[in-house]
PDB file of C-alpha atoms in Angstrom:
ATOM      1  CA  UNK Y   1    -189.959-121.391  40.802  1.00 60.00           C
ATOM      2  CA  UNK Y   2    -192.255-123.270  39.081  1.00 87.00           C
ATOM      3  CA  UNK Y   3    -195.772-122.079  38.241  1.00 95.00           C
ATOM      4  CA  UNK Y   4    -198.265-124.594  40.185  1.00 95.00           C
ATOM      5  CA  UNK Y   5    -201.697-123.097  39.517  1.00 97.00           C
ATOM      6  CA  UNK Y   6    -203.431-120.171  38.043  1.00 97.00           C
ATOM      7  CA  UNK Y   7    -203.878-117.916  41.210  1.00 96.00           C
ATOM      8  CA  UNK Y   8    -206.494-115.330  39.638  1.00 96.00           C
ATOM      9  CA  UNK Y   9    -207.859-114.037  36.362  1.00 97.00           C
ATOM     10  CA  UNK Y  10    -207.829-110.241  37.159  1.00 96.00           C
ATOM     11  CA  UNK Y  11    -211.047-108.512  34.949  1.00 97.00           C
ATOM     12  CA  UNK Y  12    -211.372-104.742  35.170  1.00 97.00           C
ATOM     13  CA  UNK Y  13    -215.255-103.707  35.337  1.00 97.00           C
ATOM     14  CA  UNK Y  14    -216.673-100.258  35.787  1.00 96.00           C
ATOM     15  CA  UNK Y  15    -218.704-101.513  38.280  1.00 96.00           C
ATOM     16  CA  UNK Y  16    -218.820-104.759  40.336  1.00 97.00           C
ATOM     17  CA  UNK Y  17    -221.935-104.285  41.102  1.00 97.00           C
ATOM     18  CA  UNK Y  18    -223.307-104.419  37.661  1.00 96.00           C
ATOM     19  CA  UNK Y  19    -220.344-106.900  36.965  1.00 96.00           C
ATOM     20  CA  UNK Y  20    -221.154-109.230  39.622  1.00 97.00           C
ATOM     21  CA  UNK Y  21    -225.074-110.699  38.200  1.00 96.00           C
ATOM     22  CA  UNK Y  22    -222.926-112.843  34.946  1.00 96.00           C
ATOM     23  CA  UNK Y  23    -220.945-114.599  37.285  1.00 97.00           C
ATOM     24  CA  UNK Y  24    -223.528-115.128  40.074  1.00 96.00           C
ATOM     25  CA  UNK Y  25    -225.778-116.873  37.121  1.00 95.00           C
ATOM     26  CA  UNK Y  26    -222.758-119.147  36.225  1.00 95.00           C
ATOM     27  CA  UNK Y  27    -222.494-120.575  39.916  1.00 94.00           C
ATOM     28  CA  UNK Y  28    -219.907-117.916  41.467  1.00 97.00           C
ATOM     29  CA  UNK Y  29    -220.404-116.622  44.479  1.00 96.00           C
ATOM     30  CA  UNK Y  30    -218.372-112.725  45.848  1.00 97.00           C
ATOM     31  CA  UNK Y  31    -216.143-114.200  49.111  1.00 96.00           C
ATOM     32  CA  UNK Y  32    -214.572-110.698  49.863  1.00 92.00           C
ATOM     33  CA  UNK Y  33    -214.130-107.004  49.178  1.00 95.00           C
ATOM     34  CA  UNK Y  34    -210.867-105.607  49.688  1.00 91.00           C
ATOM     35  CA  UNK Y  35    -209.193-101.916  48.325  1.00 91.00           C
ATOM     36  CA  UNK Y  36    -206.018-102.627  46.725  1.00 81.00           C
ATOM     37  CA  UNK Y  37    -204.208 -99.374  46.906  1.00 80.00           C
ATOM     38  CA  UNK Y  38    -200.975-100.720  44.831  1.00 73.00           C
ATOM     39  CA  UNK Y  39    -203.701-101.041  41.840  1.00 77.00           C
ATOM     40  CA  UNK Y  40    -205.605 -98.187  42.770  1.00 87.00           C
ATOM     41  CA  UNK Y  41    -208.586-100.544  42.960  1.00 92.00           C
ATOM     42  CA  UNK Y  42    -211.220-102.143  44.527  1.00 95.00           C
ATOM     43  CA  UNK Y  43    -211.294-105.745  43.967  1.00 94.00           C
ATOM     44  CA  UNK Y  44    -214.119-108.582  44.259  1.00 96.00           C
ATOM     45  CA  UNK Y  45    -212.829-111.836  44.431  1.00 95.00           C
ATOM     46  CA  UNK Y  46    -214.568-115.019  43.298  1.00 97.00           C
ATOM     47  CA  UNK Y  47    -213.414-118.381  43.682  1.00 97.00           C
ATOM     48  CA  UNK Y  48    -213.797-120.864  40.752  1.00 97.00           C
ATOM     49  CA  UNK Y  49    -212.022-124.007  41.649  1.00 96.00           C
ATOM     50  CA  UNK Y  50    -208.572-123.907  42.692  1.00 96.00           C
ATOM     51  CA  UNK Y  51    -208.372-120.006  40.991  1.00 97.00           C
ATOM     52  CA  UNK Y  52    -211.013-117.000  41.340  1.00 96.00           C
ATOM     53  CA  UNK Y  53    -212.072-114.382  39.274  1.00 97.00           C
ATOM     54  CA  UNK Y  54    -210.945-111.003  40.850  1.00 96.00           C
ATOM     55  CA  UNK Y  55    -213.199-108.254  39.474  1.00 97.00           C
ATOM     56  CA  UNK Y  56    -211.127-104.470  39.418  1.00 96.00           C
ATOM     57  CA  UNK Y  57    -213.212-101.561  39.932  1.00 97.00           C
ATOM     58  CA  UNK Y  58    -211.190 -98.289  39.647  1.00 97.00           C
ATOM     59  CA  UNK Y  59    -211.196 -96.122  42.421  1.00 95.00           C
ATOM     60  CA  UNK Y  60    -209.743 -92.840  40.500  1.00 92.00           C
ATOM     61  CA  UNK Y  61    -209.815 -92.772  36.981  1.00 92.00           C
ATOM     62  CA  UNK Y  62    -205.866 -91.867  36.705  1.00 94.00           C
ATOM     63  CA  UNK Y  63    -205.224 -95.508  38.250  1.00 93.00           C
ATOM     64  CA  UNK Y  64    -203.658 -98.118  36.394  1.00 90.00           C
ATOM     65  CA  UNK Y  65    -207.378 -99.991  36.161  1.00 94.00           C
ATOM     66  CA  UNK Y  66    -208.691 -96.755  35.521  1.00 96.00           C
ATOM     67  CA  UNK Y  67    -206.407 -96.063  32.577  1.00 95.00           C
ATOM     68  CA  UNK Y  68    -206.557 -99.194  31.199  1.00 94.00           C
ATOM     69  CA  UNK Y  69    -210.598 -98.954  31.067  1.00 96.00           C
ATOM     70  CA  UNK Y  70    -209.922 -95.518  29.552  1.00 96.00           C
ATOM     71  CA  UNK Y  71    -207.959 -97.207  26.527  1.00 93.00           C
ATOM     72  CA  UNK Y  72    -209.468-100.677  25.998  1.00 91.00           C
ATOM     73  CA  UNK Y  73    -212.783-101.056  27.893  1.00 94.00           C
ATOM     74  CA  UNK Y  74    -214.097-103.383  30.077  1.00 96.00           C
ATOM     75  CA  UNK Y  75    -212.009-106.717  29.584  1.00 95.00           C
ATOM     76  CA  UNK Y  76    -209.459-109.373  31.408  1.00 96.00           C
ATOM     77  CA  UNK Y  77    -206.999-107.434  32.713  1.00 95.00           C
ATOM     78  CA  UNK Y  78    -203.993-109.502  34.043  1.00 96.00           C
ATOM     79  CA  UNK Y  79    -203.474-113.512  34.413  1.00 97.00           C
ATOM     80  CA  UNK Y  80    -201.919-114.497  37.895  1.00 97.00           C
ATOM     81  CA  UNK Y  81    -200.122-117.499  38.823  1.00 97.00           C
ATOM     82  CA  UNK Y  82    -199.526-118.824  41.384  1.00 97.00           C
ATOM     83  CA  UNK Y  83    -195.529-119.537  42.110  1.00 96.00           C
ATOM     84  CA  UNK Y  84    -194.013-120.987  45.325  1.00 92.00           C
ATOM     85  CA  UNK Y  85    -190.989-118.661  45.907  1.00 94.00           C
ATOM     86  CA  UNK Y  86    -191.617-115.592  44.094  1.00 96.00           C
ATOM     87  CA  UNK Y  87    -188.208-114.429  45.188  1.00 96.00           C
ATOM     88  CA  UNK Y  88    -186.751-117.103  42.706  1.00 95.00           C
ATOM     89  CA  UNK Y  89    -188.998-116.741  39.750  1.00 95.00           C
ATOM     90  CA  UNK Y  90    -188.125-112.723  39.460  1.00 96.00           C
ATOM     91  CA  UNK Y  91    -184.620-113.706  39.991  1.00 96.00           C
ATOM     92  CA  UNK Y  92    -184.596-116.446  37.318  1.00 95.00           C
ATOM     93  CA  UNK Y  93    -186.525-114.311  35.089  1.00 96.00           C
ATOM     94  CA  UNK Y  94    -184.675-110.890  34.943  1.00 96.00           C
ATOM     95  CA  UNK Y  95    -181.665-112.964  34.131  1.00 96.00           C
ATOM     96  CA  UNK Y  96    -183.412-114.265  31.597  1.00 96.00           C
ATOM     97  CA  UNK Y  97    -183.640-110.821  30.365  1.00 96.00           C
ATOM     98  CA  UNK Y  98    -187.258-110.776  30.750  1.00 96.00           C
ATOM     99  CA  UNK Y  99    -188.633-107.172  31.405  1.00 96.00           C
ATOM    100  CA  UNK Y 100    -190.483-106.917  34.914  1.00 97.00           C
ATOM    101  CA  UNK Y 101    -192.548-104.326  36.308  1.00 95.00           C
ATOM    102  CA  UNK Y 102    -191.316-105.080  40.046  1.00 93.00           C
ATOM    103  CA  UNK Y 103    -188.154-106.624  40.404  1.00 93.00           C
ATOM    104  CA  UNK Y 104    -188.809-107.272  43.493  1.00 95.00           C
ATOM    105  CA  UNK Y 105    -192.417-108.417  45.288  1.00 95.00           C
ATOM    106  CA  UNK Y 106    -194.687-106.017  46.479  1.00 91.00           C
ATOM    107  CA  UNK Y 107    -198.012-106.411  48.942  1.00 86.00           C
ATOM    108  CA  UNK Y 108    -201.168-107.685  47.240  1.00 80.00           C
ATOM    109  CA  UNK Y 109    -204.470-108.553  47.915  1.00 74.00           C
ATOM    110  CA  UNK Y 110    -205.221-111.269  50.651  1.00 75.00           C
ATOM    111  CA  UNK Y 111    -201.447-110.250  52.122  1.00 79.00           C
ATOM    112  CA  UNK Y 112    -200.148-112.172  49.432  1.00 89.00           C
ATOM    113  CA  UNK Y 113    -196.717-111.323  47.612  1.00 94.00           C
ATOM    114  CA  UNK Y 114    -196.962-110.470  44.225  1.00 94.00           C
ATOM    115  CA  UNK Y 115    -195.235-108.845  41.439  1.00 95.00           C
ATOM    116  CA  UNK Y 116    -195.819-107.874  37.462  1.00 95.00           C
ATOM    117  CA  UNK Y 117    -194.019-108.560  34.679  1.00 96.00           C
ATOM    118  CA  UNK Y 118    -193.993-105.803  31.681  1.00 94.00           C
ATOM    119  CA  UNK Y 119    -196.602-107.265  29.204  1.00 88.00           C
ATOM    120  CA  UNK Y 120    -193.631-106.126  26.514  1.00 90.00           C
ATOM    121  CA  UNK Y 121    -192.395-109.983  28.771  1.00 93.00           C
ATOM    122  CA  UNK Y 122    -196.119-111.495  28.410  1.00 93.00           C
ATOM    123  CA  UNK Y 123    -196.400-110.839  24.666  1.00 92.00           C
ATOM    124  CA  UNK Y 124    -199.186-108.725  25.559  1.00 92.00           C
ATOM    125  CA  UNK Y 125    -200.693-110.338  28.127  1.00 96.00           C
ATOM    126  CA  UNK Y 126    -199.983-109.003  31.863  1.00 96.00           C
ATOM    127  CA  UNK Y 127    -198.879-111.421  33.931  1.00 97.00           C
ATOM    128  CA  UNK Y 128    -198.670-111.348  37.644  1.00 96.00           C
ATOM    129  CA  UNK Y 129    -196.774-113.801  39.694  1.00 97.00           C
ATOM    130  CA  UNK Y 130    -198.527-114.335  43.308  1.00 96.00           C
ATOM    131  CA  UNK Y 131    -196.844-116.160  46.356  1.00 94.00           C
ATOM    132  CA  UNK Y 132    -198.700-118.392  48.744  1.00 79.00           C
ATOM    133  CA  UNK Y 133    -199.856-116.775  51.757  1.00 64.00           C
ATOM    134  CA  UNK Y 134    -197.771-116.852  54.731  1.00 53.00           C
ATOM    135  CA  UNK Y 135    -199.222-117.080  57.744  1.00 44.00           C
TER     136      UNK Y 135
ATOM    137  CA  UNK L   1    -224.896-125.356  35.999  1.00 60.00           C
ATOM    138  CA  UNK L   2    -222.511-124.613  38.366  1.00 87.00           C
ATOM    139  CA  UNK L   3    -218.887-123.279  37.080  1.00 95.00           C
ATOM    140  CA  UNK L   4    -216.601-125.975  39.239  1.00 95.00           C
ATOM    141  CA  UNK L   5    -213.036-124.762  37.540  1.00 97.00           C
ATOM    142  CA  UNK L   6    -211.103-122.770  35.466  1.00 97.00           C
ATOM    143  CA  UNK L   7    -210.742-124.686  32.345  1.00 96.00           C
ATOM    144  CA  UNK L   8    -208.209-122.890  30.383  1.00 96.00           C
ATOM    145  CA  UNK L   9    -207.526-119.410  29.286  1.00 97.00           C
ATOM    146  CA  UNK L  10    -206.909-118.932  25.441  1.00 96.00           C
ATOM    147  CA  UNK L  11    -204.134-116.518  24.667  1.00 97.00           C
ATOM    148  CA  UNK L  12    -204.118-115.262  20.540  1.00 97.00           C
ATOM    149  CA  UNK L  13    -200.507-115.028  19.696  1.00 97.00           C
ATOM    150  CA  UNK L  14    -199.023-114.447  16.445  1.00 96.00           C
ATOM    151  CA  UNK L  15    -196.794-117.505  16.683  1.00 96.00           C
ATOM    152  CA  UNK L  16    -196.917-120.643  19.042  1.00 97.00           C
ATOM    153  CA  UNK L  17    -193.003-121.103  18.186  1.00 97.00           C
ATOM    154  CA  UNK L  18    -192.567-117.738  19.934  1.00 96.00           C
ATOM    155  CA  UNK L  19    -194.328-117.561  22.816  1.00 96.00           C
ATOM    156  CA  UNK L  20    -193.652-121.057  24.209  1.00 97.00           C
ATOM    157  CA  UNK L  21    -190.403-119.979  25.845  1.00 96.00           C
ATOM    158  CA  UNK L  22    -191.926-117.327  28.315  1.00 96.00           C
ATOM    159  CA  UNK L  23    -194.389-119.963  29.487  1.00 97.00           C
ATOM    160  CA  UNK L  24    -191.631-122.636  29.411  1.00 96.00           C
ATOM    161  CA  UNK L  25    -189.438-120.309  31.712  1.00 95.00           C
ATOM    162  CA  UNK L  26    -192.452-120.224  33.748  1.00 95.00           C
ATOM    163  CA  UNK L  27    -192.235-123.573  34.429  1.00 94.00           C
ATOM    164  CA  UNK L  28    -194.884-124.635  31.831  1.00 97.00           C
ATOM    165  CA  UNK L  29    -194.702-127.271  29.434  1.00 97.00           C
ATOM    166  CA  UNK L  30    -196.772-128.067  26.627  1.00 97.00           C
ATOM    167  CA  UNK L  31    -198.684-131.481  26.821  1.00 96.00           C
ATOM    168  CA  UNK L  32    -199.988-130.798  23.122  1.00 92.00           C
ATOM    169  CA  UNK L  33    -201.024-129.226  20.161  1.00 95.00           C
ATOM    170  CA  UNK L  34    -204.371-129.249  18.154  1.00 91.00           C
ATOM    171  CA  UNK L  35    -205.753-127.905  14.665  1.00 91.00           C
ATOM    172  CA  UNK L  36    -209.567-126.501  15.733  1.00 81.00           C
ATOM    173  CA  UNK L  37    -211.216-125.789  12.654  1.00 80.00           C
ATOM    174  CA  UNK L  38    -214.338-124.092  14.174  1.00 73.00           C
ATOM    175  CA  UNK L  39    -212.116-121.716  15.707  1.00 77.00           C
ATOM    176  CA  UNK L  40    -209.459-121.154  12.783  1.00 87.00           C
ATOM    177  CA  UNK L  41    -206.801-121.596  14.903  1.00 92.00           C
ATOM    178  CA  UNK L  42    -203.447-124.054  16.241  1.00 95.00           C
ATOM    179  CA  UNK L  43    -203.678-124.355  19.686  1.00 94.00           C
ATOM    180  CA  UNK L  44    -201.071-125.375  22.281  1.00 96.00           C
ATOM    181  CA  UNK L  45    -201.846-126.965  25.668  1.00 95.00           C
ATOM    182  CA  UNK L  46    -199.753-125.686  28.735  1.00 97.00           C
ATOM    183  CA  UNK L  47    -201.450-127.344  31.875  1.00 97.00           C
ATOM    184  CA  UNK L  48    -201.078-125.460  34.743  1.00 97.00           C
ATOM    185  CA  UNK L  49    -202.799-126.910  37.782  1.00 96.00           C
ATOM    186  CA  UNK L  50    -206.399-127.622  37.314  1.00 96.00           C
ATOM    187  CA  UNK L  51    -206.440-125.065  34.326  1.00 97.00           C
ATOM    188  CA  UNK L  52    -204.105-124.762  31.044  1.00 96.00           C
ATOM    189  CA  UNK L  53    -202.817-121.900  29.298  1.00 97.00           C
ATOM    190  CA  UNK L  54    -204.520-122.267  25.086  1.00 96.00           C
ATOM    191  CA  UNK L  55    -201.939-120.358  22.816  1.00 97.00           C
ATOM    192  CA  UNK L  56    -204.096-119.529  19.866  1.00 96.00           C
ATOM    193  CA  UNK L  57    -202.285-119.334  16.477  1.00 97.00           C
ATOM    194  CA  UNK L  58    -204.284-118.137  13.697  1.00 97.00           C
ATOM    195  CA  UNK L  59    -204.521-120.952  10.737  1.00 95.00           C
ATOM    196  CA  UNK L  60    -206.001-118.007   8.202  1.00 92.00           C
ATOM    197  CA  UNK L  61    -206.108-113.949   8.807  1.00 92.00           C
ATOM    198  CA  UNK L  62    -209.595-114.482   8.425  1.00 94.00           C
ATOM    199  CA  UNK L  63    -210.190-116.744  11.150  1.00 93.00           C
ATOM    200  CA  UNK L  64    -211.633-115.439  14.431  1.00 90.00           C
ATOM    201  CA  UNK L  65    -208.488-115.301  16.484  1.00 94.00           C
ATOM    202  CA  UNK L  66    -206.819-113.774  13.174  1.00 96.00           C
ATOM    203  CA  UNK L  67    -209.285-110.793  13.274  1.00 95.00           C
ATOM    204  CA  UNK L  68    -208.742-110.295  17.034  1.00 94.00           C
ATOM    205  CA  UNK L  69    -204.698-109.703  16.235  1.00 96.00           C
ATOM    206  CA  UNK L  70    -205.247-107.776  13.512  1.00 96.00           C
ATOM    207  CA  UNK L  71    -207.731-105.507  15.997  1.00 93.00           C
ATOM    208  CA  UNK L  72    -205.902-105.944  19.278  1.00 91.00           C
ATOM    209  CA  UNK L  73    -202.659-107.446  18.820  1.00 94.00           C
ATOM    210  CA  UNK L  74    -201.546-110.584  21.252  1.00 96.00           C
ATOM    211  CA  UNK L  75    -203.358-110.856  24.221  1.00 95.00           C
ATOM    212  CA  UNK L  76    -205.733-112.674  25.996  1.00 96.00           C
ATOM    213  CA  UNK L  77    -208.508-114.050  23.869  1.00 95.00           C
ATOM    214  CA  UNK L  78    -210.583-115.765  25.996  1.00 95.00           C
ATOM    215  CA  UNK L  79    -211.737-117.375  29.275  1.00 97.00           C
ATOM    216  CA  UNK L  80    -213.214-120.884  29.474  1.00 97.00           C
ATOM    217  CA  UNK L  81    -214.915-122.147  32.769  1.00 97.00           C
ATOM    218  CA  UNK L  82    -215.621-126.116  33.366  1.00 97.00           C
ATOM    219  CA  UNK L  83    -218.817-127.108  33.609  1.00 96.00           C
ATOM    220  CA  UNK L  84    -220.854-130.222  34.165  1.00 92.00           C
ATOM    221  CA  UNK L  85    -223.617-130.063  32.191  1.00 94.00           C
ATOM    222  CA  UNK L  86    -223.070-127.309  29.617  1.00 96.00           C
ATOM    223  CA  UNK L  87    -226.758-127.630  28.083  1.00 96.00           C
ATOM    224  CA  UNK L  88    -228.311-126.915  31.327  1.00 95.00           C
ATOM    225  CA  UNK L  89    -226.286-123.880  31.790  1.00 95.00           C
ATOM    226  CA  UNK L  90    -226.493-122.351  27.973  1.00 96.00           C
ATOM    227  CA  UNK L  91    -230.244-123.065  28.981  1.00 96.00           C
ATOM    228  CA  UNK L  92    -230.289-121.522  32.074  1.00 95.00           C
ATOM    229  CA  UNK L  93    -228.292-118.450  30.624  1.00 96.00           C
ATOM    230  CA  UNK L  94    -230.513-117.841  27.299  1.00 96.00           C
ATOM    231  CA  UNK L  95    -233.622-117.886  29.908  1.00 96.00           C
ATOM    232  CA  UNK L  96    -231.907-115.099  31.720  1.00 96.00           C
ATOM    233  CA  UNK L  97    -230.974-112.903  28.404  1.00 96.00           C
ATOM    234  CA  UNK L  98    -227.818-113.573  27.886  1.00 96.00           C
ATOM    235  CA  UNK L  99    -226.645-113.386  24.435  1.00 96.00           C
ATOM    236  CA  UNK L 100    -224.855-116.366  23.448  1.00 97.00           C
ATOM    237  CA  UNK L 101    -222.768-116.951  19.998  1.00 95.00           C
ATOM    238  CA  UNK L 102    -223.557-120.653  20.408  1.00 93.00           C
ATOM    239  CA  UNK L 103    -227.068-121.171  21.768  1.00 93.00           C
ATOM    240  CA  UNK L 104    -226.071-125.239  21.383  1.00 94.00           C
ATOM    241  CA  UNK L 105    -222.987-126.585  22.612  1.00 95.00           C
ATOM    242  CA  UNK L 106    -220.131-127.492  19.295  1.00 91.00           C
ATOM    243  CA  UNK L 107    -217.119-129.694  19.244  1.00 86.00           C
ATOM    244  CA  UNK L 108    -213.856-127.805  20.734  1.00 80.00           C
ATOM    245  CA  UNK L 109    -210.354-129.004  21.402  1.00 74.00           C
ATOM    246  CA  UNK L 110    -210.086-132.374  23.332  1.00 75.00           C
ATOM    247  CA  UNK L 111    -213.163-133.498  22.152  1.00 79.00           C
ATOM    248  CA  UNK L 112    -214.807-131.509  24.702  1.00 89.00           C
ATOM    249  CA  UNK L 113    -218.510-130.209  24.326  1.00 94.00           C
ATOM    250  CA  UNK L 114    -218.108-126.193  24.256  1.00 94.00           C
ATOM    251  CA  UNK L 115    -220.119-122.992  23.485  1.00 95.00           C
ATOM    252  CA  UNK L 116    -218.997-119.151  23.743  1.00 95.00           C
ATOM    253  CA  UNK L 117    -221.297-116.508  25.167  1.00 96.00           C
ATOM    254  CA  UNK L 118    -221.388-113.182  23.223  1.00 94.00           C
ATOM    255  CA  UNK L 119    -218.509-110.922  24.521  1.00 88.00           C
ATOM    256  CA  UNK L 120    -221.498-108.138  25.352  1.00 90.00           C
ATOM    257  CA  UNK L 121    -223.100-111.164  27.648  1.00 93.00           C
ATOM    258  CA  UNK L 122    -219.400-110.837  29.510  1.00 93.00           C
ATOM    259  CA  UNK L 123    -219.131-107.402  29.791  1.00 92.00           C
ATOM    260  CA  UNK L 124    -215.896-107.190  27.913  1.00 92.00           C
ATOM    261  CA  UNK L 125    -214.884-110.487  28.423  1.00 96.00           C
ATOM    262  CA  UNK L 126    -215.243-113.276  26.208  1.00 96.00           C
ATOM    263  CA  UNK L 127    -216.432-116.398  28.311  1.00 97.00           C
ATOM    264  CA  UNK L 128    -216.548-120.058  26.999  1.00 96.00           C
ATOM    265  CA  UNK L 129    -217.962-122.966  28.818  1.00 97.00           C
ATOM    266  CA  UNK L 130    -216.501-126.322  28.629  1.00 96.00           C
ATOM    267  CA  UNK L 131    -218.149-129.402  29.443  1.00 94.00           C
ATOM    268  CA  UNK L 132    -216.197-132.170  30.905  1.00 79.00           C
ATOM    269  CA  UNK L 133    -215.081-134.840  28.145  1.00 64.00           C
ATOM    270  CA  UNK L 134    -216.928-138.028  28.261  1.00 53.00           C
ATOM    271  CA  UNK L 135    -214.488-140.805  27.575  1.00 44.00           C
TER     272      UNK L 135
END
C-alpha cells in the first residue's frame, strides 16, 4: 500500500484561464481539460515531473471546490498520492482508525481510482489517494 | 527556467512528533530533520518519489510558519518546484511582474539555493523554487 509518488497537487482557482499564465511562465504546459463531476469541477492538469499540478475551477458554486473558494480563497486544495492498490491502503487505514471520506474508491479524473481521506485524518491537509491507471 | 519536478510540499503542523504517524502509515519515512532559521521553523523530510513531504514545525510563534497556524491552523504551507537555474527564472519572473518575497535566491534546507514568490504572484498559493544542490 505504499505511497510511491505524489500523483497531483490539486489547486482550486476561480478561473483557469486567468490561473493558467503563472504556471505557463514557470515552464508548465495545460495537457488536458476534463469535467470532474465527483468534484463538481473542471480540472486543468499540468505535468511537472513525475506529478502535475491539477488546477479546480468550480462549476456551481454549491460544489465542494466551490465551497471551499467560498471559505478560504484561492489556494492548494488537496495533495494526491499516488498508491499501488488503493483497495489496501483504505483497508489498512480505516483499521487504523483513520477517518476517510470514501471507504471505498470512487472514479476520478484520467479513469483513475481515487478516494479522500477526512482532513480531520490529514491534520488539515486533504489528502487523496489515486491508483494507477488500468488499462 | 523551466520547472523539471516537484520538489517538496511544506506542510505547517503544530508538532512533527504528531503528524509523522499518518505519513508513516502512508508508507513514508522520514530521511531527516533540519533547523531553518530563515524560515523559523523544524522541518522533517518524508521523500516520496521524486518529491518529499516538508513538515514545518514552528521554532517561535513569531516565525512565519507560526503566524500561518495561528491564522489558518495545520495545513499546507507551501509548494516548492525544482529548478535548474533559479536566478534565471526569479529573473525571468520579476521581468514579467511577478511579485517575489525574495528577488535573490537565500540558503534553504539541504543547502539548496531557494526563493519564495509573493503568495499574490500565486494566486493563493504560495510557490517556492528550489535550485538543484551543487555538491
Amino acid at each position: 500500500m505504499r505511497v510511491y509518488k505524489i500523483d497531483h497537487i490539486g489547486v482550486a482557482v476561480t478561473s483557469i484561464a486567468e490561473a493558467l499564465p503563472l504556471y505557463q511562465a514557470l515552464g508548465l504546459a495545460e495537457t488536458h481539460r476534463e469535467e470532474v463531476p465527483s468534484q463538481g469541477a473542471r480540472t486543468s492538469f499540468l505535468p511537472a515531473g513525475e506529478s502535475s499540478i491539477e488546477l479546480l475551477e468550480p462549476i456551481t458554486p454549491d460544489s465542494p471546490v466551490g465551497k471551499f473558494l467560498a471559505k478560504r480563497g484561492p489556494g492548494i486544495h488537496h495533495l494526491c498520492f499516488g498508491v499501488n492498490d488503493i483497495d489496501a491502503a483504505l483497508a489498512d487505514l480505516a483499521a487504523r482508525g483513520y477517518r476517510l471520506v470514501h471507504r471505498q474508491a470512487v472514479a476520478g479524473a484520467g479513469g483513475k481510482r481515487v478516494a479522500f481521506l477526512h482532513p480531520e485524518a490529514g491534520g488539515g491537509v486533504l489528502i487523496e489517494l489515486a491508483e494507477k491507471g488500468r488499462p
